[in-house]
Short mmCIF file of C-alpha atoms in Angstrom, two decimals:
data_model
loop_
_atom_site.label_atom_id
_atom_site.label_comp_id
_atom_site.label_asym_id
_atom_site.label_seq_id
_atom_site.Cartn_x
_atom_site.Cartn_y
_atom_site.Cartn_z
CA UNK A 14 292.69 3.67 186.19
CA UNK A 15 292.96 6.44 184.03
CA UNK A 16 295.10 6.51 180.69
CA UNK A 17 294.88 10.08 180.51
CA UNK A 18 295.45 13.03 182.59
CA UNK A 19 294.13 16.60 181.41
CA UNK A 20 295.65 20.02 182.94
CA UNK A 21 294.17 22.27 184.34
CA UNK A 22 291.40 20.86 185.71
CA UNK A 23 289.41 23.64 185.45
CA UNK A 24 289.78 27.03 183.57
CA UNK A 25 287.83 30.05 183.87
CA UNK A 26 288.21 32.83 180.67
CA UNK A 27 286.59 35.45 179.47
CA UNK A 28 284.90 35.47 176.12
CA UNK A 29 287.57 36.05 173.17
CA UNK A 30 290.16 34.80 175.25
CA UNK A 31 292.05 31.70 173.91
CA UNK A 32 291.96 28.51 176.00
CA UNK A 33 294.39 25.78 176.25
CA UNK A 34 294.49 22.34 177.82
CA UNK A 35 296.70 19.84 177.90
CA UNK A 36 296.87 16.04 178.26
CA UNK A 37 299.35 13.64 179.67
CA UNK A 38 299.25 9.63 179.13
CA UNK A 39 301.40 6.87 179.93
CA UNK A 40 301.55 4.08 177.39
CA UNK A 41 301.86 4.47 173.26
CA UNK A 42 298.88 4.91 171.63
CA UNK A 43 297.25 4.91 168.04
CA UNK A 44 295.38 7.91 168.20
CA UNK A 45 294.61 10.51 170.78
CA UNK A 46 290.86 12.07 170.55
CA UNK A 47 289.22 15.06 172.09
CA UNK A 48 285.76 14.82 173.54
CA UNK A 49 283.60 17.39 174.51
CA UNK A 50 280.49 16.97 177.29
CA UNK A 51 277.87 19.73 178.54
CA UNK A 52 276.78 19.20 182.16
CA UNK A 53 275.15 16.08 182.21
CA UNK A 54 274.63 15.38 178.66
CA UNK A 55 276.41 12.50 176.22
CA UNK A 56 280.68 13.38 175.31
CA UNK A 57 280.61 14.91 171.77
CA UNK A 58 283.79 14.10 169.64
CA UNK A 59 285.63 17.25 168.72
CA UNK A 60 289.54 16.00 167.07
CA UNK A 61 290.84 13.05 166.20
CA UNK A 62 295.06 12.57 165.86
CA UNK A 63 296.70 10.02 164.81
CA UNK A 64 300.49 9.25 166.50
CA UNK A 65 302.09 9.72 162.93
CA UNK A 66 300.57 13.49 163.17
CA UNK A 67 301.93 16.47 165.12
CA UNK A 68 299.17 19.05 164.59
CA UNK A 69 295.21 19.03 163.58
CA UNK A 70 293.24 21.80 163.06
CA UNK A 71 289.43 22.09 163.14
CA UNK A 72 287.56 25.48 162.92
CA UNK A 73 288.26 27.21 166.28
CA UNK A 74 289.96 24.28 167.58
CA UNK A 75 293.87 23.37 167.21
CA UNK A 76 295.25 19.73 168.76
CA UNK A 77 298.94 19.58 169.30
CA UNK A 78 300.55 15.69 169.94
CA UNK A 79 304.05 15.08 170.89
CA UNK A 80 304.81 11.40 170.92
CA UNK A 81 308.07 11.44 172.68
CA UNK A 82 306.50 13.44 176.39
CA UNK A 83 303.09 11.57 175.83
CA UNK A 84 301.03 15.14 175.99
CA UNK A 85 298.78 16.42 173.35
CA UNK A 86 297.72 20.05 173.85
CA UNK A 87 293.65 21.75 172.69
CA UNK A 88 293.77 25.29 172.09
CA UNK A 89 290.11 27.06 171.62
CA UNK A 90 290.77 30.14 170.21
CA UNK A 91 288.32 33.08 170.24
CA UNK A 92 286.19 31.32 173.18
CA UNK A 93 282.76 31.59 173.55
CA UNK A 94 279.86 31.31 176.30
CA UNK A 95 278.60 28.55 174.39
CA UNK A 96 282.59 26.84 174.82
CA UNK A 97 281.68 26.65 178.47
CA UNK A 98 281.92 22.64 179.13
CA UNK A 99 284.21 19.88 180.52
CA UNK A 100 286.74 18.84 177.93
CA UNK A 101 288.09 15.05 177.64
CA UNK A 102 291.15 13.67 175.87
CA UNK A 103 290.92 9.60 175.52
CA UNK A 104 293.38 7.33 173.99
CA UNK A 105 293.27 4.77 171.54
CA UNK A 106 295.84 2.24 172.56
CA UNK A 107 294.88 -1.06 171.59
CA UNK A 108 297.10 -3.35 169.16
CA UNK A 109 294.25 -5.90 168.39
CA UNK A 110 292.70 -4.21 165.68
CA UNK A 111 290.00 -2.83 168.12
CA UNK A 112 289.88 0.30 169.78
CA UNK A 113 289.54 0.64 173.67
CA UNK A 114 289.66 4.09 174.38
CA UNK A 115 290.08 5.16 177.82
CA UNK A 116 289.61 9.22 178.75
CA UNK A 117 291.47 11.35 181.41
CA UNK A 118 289.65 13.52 184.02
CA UNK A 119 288.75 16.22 182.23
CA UNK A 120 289.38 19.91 182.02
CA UNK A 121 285.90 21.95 183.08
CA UNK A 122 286.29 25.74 181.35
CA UNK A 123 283.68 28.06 182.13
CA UNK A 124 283.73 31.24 179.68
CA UNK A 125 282.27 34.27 180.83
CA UNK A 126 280.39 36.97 178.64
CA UNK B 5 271.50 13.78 168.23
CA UNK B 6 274.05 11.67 168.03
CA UNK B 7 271.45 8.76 166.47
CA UNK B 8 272.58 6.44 169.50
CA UNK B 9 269.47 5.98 171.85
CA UNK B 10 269.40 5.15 175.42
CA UNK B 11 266.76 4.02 177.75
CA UNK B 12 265.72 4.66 180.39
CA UNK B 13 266.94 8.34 180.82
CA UNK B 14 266.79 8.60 184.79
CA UNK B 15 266.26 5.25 186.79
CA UNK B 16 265.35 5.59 190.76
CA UNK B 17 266.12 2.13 192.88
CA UNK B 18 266.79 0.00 195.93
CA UNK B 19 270.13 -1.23 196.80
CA UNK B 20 269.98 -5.12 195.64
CA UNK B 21 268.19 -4.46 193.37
CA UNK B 22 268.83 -5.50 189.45
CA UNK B 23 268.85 -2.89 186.71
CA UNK B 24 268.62 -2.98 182.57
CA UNK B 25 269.84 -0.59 180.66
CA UNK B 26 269.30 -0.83 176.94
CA UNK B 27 271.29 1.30 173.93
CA UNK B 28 270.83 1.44 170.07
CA UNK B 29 273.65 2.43 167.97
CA UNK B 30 273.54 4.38 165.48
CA UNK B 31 271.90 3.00 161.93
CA UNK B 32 275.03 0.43 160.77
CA UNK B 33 277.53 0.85 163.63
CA UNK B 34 278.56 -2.72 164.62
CA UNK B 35 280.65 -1.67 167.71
CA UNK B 36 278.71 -1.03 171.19
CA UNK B 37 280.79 0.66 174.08
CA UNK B 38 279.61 1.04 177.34
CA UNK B 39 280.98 3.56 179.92
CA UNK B 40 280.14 4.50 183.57
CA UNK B 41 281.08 7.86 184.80
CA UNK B 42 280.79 9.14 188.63
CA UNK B 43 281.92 12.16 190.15
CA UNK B 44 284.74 10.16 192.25
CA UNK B 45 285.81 8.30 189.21
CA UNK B 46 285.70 9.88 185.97
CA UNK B 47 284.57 8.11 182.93
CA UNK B 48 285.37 4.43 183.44
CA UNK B 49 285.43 2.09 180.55
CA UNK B 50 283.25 -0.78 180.67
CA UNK B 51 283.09 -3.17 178.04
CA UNK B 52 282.67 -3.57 174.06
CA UNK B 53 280.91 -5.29 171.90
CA UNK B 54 281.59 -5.86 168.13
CA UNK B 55 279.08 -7.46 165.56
CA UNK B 56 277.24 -9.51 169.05
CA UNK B 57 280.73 -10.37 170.21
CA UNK B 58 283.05 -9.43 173.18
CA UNK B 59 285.95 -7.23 172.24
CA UNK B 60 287.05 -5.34 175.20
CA UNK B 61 286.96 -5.86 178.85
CA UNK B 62 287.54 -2.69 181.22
CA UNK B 63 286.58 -1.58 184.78
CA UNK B 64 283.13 -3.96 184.88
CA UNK B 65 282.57 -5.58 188.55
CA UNK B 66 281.11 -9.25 188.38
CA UNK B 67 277.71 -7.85 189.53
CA UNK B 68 277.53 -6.43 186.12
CA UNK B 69 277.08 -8.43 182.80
CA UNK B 70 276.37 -7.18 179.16
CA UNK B 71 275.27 -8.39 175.39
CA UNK B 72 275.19 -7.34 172.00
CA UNK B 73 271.91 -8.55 170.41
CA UNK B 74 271.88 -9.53 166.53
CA UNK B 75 269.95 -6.64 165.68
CA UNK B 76 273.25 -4.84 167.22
CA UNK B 77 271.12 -3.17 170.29
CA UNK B 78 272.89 -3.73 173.49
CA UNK B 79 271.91 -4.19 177.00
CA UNK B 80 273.65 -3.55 180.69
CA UNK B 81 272.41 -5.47 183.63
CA UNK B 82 273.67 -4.44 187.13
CA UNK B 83 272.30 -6.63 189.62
CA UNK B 84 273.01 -6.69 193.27
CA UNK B 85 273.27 -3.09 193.00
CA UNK B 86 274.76 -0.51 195.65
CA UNK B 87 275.11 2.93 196.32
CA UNK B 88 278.59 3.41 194.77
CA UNK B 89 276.90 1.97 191.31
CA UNK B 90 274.69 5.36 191.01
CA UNK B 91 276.60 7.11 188.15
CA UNK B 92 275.72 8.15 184.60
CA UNK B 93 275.65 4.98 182.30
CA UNK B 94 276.27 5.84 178.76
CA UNK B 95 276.85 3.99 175.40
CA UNK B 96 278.57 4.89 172.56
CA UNK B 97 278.88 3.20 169.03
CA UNK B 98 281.57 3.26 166.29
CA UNK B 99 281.79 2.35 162.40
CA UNK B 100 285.00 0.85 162.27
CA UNK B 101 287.99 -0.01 164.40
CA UNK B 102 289.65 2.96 164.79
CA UNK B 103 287.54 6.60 164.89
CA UNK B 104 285.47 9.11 166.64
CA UNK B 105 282.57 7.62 169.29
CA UNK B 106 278.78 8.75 169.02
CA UNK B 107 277.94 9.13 172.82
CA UNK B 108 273.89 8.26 174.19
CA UNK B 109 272.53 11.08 176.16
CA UNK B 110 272.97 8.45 178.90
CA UNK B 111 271.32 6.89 181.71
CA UNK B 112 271.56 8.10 185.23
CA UNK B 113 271.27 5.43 187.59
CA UNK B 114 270.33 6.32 191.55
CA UNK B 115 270.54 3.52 194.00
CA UNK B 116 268.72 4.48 197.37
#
């Protein structure tokens, strides 16, 4: 089953708009990534927080993570055509010294010219 | 390029049939994931494999077995396959315990 469970599931902007998504999951967890895929093609890793940090920032890209409602929010800001893919947040939340990470459904934003 | 390699890139088969796919980490990673995503069920966590060993056991059905080789190269076998097994395959490798995943381009698996 899934860990995580992103919001919307799909999103459709226009260029220069900002885009958020958000991500639910249900158990505690070391670290909380963000994971990017094209149509078809391999998941790209975008952010990495850990569950001692509140807020990451990474170029366009800003990851929010509050612990206590298990939810961690991307915001693209300034969204371009090229943006257009499915987004994935997957959790980290293995105690035995090695990572399992297990990703939600993904949100798909389209972003039109 | 993500400098993890996957073969074969599209496979075509029969149902009962049995299936290898193979995946190269990238250049020192010692951890091997492998993943199956489908449109009904997301991406579903497989299995891992750390320095030839079994770390991590997820969604895998008994028709499908894996192995880390010493030269750190993996393979997935499905055997016995189905229709509901056609689904992107992919592999990913990591440096250490905790940290970002290097996705394959994947292996998309049809069973006719």
């Amino acid at each position: 089953s899934q860990q995580g469970e992103e919001d919307p599931q799909a999103l459709s902007i226009q260029e220069g708009e900002n885009a958020t998504m958000n991500c639910s999951y249900k158990t505690s967890i070391n670290n909380l990534q963000w994971y990017r895929q094209n149509s078809g093609r391999g998941l790209v890793h975008l952010i990495l927080i850990r569950s001692n940090e509140r807020e990451k920032h990474s170029g366009r890209l800003r990851v929010t993570l509050d612990t206590s409602k298990k939810s961690s929010s991307l915001l693209i800001t300034a969204s371009r055509a090229a943006d257009t893919a499915s987004y994935f947040c997957a959790t980290d939340r293995d105690n035995t010294g090695f990572q399992k990470l297990v990703f939600g459904t993904g949100t798909r934003l389209l972003v039109s010219p | 390029d993500s400098g993890v390699t996957q073969t074969p890139k599209h496979l075509i088969t029969a149902t009962g049939q049995r299936v290898t796919l193979r995946c190269s980490p990238r250049s020192g990673d010692l951890s091997v994931y492998w993943y199956q995503q489908s449109l009904d069920q997301g991406l579903q966590f497989l299995i891992q494999y750390y320095n030839g060993e079994e770390r991590a056991k997820g969604n895998i059905l008994e028709r499908f077995s894996a192995q880390q080789f010493p030269d750190l190269h993996s393979e997935l076998n499905l055997s016995s396959l189905e229709l509901g097994d056609s689904a992107l395959y992919f592999c990913a490798s990591s440096g250490g315990a905790h940290g970002e995943l290097f996705f394959g381009e994947g292996s998309r698996l049809t069973v006719l």
